[in-house]
Coordinates of C-alpha atoms in Angstrom, one line a residue:
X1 CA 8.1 12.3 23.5
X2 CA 8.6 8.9 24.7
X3 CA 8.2 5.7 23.7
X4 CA 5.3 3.5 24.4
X5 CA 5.8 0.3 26.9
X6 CA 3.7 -1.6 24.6
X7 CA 1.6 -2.3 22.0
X8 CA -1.9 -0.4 22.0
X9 CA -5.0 -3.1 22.8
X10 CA -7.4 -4.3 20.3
X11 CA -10.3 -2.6 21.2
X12 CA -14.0 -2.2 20.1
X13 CA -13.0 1.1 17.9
X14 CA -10.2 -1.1 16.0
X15 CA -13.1 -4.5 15.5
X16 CA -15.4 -1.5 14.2
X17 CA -12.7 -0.5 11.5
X18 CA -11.6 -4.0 10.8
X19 CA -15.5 -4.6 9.9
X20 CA -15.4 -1.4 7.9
X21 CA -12.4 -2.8 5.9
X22 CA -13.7 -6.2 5.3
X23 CA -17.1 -4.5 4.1
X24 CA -14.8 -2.2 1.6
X25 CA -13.3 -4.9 0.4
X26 CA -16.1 -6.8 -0.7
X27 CA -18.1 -3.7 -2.0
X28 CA -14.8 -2.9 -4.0
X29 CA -15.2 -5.9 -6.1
X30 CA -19.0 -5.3 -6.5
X31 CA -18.5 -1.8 -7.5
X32 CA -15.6 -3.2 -10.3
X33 CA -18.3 -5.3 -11.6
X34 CA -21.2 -3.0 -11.7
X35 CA -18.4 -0.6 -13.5
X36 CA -17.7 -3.1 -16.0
X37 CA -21.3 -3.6 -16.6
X38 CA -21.9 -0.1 -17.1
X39 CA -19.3 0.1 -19.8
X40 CA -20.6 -3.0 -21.4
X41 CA -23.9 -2.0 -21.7
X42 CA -22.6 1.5 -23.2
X43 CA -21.0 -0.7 -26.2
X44 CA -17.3 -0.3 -24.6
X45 CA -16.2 -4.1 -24.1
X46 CA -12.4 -3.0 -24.1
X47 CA -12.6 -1.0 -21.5
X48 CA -14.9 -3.2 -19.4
X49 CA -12.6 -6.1 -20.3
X50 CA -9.7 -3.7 -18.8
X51 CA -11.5 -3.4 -15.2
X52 CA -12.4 -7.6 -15.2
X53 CA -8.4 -7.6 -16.2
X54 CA -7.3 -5.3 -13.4
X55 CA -9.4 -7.0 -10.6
X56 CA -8.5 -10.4 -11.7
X57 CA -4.8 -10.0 -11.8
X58 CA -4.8 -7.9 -8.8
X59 CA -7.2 -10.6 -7.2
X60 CA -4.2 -13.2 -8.1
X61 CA -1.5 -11.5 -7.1
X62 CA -2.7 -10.6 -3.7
X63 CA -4.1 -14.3 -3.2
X64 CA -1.0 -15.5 -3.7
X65 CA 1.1 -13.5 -1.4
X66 CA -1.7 -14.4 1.7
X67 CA -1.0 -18.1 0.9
X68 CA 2.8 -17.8 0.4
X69 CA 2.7 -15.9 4.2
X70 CA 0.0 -18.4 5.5
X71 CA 2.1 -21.3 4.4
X72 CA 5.0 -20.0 6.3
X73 CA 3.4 -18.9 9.8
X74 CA 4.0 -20.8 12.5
X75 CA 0.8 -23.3 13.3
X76 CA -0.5 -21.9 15.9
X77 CA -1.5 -18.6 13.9
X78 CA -2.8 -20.2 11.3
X79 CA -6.8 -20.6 10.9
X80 CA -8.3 -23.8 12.8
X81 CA -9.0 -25.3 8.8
X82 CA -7.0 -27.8 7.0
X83 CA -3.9 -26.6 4.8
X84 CA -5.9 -28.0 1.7
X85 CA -9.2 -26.3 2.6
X86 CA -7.3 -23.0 3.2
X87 CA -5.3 -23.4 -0.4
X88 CA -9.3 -24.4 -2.1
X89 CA -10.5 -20.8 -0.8
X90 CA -7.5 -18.8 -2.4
X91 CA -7.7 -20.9 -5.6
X92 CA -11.3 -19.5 -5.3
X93 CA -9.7 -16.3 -4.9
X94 CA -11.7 -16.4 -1.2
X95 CA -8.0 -16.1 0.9
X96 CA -8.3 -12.7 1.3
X97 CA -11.6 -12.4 2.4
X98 CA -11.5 -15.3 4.5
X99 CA -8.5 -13.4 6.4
X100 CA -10.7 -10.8 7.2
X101 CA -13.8 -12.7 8.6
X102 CA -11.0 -14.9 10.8
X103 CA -9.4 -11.6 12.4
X104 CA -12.6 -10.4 13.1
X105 CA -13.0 -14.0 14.6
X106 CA -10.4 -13.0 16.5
X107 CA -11.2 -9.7 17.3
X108 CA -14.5 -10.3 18.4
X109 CA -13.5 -12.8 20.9
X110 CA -10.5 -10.1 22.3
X111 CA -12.9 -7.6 22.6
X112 CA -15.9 -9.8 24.8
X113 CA -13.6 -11.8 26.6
X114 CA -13.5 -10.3 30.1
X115 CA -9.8 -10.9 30.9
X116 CA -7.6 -10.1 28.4
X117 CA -4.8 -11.8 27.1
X118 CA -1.9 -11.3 25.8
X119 CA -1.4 -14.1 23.3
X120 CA -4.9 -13.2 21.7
X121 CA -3.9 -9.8 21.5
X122 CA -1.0 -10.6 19.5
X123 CA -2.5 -13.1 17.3
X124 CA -5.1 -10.2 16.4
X125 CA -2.1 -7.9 15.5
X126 CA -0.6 -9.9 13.6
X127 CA -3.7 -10.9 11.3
X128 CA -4.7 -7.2 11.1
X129 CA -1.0 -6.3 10.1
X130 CA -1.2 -8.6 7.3
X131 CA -4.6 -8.1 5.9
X132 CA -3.5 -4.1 6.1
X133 CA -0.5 -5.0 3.9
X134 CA -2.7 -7.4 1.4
X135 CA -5.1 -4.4 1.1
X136 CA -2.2 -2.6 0.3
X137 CA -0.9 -4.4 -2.9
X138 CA -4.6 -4.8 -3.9
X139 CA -5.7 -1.0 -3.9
X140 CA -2.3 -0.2 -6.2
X141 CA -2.4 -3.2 -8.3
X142 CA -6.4 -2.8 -8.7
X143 CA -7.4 0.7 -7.5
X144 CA -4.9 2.6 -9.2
X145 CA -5.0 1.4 -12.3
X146 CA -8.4 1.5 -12.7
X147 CA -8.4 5.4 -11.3
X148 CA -6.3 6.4 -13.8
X149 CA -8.6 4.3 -16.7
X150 CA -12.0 6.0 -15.2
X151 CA -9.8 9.9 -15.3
X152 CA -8.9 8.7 -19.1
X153 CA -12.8 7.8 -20.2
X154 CA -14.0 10.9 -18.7
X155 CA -11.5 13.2 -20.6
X156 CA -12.1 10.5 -23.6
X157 CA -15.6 10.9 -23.9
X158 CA -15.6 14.7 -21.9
X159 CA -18.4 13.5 -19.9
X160 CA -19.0 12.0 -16.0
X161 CA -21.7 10.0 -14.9
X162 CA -22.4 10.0 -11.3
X163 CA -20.5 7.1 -10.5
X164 CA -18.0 7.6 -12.3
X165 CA -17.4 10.4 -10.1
X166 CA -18.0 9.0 -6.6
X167 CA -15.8 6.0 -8.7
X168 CA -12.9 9.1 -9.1
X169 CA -13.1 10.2 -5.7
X170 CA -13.5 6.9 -3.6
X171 CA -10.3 5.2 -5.7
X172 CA -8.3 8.5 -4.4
X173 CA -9.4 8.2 -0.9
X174 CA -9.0 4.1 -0.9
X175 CA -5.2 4.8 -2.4
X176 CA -4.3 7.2 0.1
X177 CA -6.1 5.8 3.0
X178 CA -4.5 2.1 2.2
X179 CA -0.8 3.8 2.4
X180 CA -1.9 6.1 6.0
X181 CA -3.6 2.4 7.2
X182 CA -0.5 0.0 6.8
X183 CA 1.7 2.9 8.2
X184 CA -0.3 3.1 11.4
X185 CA -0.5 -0.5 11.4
X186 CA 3.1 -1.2 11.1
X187 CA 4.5 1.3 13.9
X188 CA 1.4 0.0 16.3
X189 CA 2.5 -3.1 16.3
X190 CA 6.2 -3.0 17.3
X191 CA 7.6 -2.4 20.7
X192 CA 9.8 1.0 21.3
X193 CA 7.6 2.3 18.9
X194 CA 6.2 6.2 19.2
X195 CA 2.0 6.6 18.7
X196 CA 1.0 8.0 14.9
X197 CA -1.2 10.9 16.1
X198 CA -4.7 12.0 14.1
X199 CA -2.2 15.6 13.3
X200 CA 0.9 13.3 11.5
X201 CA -2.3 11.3 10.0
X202 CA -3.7 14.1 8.3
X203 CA -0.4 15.2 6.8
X204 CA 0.7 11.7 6.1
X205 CA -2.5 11.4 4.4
X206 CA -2.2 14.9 2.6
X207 CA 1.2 14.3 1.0
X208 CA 0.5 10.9 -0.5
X209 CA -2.7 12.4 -2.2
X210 CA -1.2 15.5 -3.6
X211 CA 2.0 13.2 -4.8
X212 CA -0.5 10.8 -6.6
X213 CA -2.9 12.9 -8.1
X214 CA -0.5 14.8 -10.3
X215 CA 0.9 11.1 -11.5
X216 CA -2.7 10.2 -12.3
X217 CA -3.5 12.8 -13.9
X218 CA -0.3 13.1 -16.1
X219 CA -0.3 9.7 -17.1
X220 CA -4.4 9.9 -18.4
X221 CA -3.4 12.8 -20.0
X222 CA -0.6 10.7 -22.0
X223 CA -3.3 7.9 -22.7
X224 CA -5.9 10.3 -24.4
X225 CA -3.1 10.9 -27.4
X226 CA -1.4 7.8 -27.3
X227 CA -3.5 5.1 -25.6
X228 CA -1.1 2.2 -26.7
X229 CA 2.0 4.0 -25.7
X230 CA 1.0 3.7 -22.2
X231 CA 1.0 0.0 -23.0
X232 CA 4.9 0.6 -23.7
X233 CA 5.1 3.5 -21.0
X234 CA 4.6 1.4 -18.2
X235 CA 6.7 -2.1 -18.8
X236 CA 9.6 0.1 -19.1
X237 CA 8.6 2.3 -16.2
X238 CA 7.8 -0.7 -14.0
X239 CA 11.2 -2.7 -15.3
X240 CA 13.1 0.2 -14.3
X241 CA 11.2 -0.2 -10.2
X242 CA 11.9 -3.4 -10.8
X243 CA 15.5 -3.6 -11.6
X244 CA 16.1 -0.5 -8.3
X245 CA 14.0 -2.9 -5.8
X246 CA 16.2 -6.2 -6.5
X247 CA 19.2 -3.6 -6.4
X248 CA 18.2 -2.8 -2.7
X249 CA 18.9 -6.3 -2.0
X250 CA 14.9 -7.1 -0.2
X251 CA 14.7 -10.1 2.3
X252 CA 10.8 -10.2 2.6
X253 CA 9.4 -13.1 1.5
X254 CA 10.6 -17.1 2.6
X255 CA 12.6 -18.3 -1.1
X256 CA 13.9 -16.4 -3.6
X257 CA 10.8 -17.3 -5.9
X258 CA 8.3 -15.3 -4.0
X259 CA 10.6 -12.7 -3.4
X260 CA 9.8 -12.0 -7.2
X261 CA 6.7 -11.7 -6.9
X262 CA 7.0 -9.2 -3.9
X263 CA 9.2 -7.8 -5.8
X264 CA 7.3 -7.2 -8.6
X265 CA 4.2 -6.4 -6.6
X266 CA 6.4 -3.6 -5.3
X267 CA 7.1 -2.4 -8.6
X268 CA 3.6 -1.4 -9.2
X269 CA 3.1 0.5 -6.3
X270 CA 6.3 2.8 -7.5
X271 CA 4.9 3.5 -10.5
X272 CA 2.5 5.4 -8.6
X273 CA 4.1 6.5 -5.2
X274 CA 6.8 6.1 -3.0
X275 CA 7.1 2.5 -1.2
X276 CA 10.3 2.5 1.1
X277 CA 11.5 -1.4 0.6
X278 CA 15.3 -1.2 2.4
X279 CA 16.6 -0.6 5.9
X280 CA 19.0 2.8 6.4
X281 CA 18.1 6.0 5.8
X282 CA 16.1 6.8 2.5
X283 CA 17.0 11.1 2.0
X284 CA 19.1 10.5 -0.8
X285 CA 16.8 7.4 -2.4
X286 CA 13.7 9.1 -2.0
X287 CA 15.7 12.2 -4.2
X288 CA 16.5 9.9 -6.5
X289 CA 12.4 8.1 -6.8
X290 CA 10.6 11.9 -6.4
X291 CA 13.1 13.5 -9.4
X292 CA 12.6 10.5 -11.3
X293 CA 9.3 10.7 -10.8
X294 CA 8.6 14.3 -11.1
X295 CA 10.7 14.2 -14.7
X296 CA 9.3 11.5 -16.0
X297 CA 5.5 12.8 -15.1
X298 CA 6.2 15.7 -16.9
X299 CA 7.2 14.9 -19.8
X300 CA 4.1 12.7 -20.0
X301 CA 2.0 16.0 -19.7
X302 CA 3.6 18.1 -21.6
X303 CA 3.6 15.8 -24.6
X304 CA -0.2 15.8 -24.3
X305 CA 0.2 19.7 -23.9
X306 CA 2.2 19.9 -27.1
X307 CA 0.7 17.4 -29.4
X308 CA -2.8 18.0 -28.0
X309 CA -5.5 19.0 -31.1
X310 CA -6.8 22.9 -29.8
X311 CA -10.2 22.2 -28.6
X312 CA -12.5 24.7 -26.3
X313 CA -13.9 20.9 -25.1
X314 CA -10.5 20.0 -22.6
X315 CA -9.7 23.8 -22.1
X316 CA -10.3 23.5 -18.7
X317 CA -7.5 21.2 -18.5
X318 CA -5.1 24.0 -18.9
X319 CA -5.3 25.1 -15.9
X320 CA -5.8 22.3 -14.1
X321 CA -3.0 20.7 -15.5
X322 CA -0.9 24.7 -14.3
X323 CA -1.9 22.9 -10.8
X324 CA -0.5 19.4 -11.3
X325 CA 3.2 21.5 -10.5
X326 CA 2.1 23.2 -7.5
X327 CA 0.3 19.8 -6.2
X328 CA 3.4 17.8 -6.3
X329 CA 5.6 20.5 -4.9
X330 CA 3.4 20.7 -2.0
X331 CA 2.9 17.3 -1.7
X332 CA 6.7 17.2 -1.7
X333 CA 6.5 20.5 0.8
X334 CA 3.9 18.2 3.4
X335 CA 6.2 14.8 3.7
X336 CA 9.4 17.3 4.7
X337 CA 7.5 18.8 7.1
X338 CA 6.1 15.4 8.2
X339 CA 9.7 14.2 8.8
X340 CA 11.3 16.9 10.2
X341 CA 8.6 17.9 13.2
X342 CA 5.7 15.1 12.8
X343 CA 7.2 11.7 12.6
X344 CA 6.9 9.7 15.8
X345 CA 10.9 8.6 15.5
X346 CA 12.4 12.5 15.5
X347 CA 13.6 11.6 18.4
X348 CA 15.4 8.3 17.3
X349 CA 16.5 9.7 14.4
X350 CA 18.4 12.6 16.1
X351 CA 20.5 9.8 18.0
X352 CA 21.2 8.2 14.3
X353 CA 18.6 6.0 14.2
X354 CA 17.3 4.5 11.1
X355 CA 14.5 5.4 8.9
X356 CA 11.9 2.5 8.8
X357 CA 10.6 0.5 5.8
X358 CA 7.5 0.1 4.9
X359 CA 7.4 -3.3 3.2
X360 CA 7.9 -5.5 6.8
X361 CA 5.3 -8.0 8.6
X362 CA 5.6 -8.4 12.3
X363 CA 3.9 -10.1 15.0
X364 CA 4.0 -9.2 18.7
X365 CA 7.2 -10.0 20.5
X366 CA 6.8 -12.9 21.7
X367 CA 6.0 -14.6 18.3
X368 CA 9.8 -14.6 17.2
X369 CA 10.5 -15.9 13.6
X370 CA 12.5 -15.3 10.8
X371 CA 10.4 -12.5 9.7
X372 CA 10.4 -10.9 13.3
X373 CA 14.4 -10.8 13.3
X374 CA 14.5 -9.4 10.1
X375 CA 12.1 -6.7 10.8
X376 CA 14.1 -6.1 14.0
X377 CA 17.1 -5.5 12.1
X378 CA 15.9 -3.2 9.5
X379 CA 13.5 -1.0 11.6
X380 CA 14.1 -0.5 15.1
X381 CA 15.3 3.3 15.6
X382 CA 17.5 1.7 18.1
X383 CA 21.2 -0.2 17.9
X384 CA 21.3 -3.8 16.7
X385 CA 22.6 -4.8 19.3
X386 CA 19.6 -3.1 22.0
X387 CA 17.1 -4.8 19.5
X388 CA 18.9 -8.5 19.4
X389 CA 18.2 -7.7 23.2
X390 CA 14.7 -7.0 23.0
X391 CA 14.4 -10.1 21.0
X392 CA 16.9 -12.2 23.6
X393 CA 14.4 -11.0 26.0
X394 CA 11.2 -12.1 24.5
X395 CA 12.5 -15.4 23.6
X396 CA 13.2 -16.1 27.3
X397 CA 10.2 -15.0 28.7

């Protein structure tokens, strides 16, 4: 394989997906509420309080980060509105969603205009590249959550509505569909890059859902003994991401004071699968996450397993639970075999190239900033010194 010459063009199939993603986005939010309703109605206010909890501070969380990085693009990528008017809509917590409408602003015009340029193109890459990461943090600070509270009332109450169901499976698919999204939308946007075929899709895809559904499932099964445990379970858990991400030494964000927040944000997504954050290769980190990981979700099941009251209504869990092993291991199984004959960069990495992180932002080449350089630095499966001449290069042209 070779590497492309440049980035792929936004095209009617990507303004179609970008529609579809701004359309999830908003039914997401009516779907938490009609959720929370439900369990209102059903006398359940904690749990209904929970979900209002999860979507507002996810909701917060991801508004903030769109106007930290809006604040700090360069003006011409900004939306044609007033700094004050933008800040207005993400107090309303209306940033994100106004993100989406402007790229496909953006995208629309691309796609109609009859000659095609290049500056447009990389304006639309660069909003979709953000909005990809923004849905990231919101599905894992919101989705995630929320699938393992809707897995806990089910076994709670050992019965499933309809929608609680659909509820189940579209959360899995939104988790694992966010991470397979922002890793196509990362590599597609950055020159020397290889193509992420539909094959390395469908495994990508594959391993993240077989990783996460065992963690899921092990840490509802913790909740249904000890419900307030988990309240202790996961501060420590998350202080422990916490403490390993500010370790790594991460660059991301403008000031230091953000890059708490990112950092933080980042944390959250740990807790429930892997989120490469550092530049270099990640083998022996991503031993250190996936044994952490695999120890600590066990323990969580087989406390439930040994403390559990004997009860014919969860014995089906037995042997569900005799899966959750298997499920990781293959999980574990899939993202070898992704890296050793799938991933696009083989190539670079047999000439000692680096692995690439998956927390970065980039816009197209010739929108050099800070950000840019950085990413250059950390990701390129090339030398430093060949990527400080791509980006020599694109400043000149």
């Amino acid at each position: 394989m070779a590497p492309r010459a440049a980035p792929p063009r936004f095209g009617p199939l990507q303004l179609v997906l970008a529609a579809a993603g701004a359309a999830a986005a908003a039914l997401d939010v009516l779907a938490d509420g009609w959720v929370a309703a439900g369990y209102a109605r059903d006398g359940q206010p904690g749990w209904a309080a929970l979900v209002l909890a999860l979507l507002a501070a996810a909701s917060l969380a991801t508004q903030a980060c769109s106007w930290l990085w809006l604040r700090s693009d360069p003006p011409a990528l900004r939306p044609d509105l007033p700094l004050w008017l933008l800040a207005v809509l993400h107090l309303l917590q209306l940033g994100f969603l106004f993100r989406c409408l402007h790229a496909l602003k953006v995208g629309w015009k691309v796609c109609m205009a009859k000659a095609e340029e290049e500056e447009e193109q990389q304006h639309v890459a660069f909003l979709s590249h953000d909005i990809s990461m923004l849905r990231l943090f919101e599905t894992f600070l919101e989705n995630a959550p929320q699938l393992t509270l809707l897995l806990y009332v089910i076994l709670r109450t050992n019965k499933a509505d309809p929608s609680q169901c659909l509820g189940i499976c579209t959360a899995f698919l939104c988790v694992t569909w966010a991470l397979v999204d922002y890793h196509q939308s990362l590599r597609s946007f950055l020159q020397d890059k290889l193509e992420l075929g539909w094959g390395s899709s469908a495994v990508y895809f594959l391993w993240n859902l077989f990783l996460i559904c065992p963690r899921v499932l092990a840490v509802a099964l913790f909740a249904l003994l000890w419900p307030y445990g988990l309240a202790v379970h996961f501060p420590l858990v998350w202080l422990a991401m916490f403490l390993w991400v500010s370790l790594q030494g991460t660059d991301f964000m403008e000031s230091p004071g953000p890059e708490q927040l990112y950092r933080a944000i980042v944390a959250v997504v740990l807790y429930f699968s892997w989120f490469n954050v550092s530049p270099g290769r990640t083998l022996q980190r991503s031993i250190i996450y996936h044994s952490f990981m695999l120890a600590d979700s066990s323990l969580l099941a087989l406390s439930w397993l040994w403390c559990r009251s004997p009860s014919e209504e969860l014995s089906y869990l037995i042997p569900v639970l005799s899966a959750a092993l298997p499920c990781y291991l293959l999980g574990l199984a899939l993202r070898v075999t992704y890296y050793k004959g799938l991933h696009p960069n083989m190539w670079a990495q047999q000439q000692g190239g680096y692995d690439e992180v998956d927390a970065s932002r980039s816009s197209g080449p010739e929108l050099v900033n800070r950000r840019m350089q950085r990413l250059a630095q950390a990701q390129f499966p090339i030398s430093w010194t060949a990527a400080q001449q791509f980006l020599d290069g694109a400043t000149e042209s």
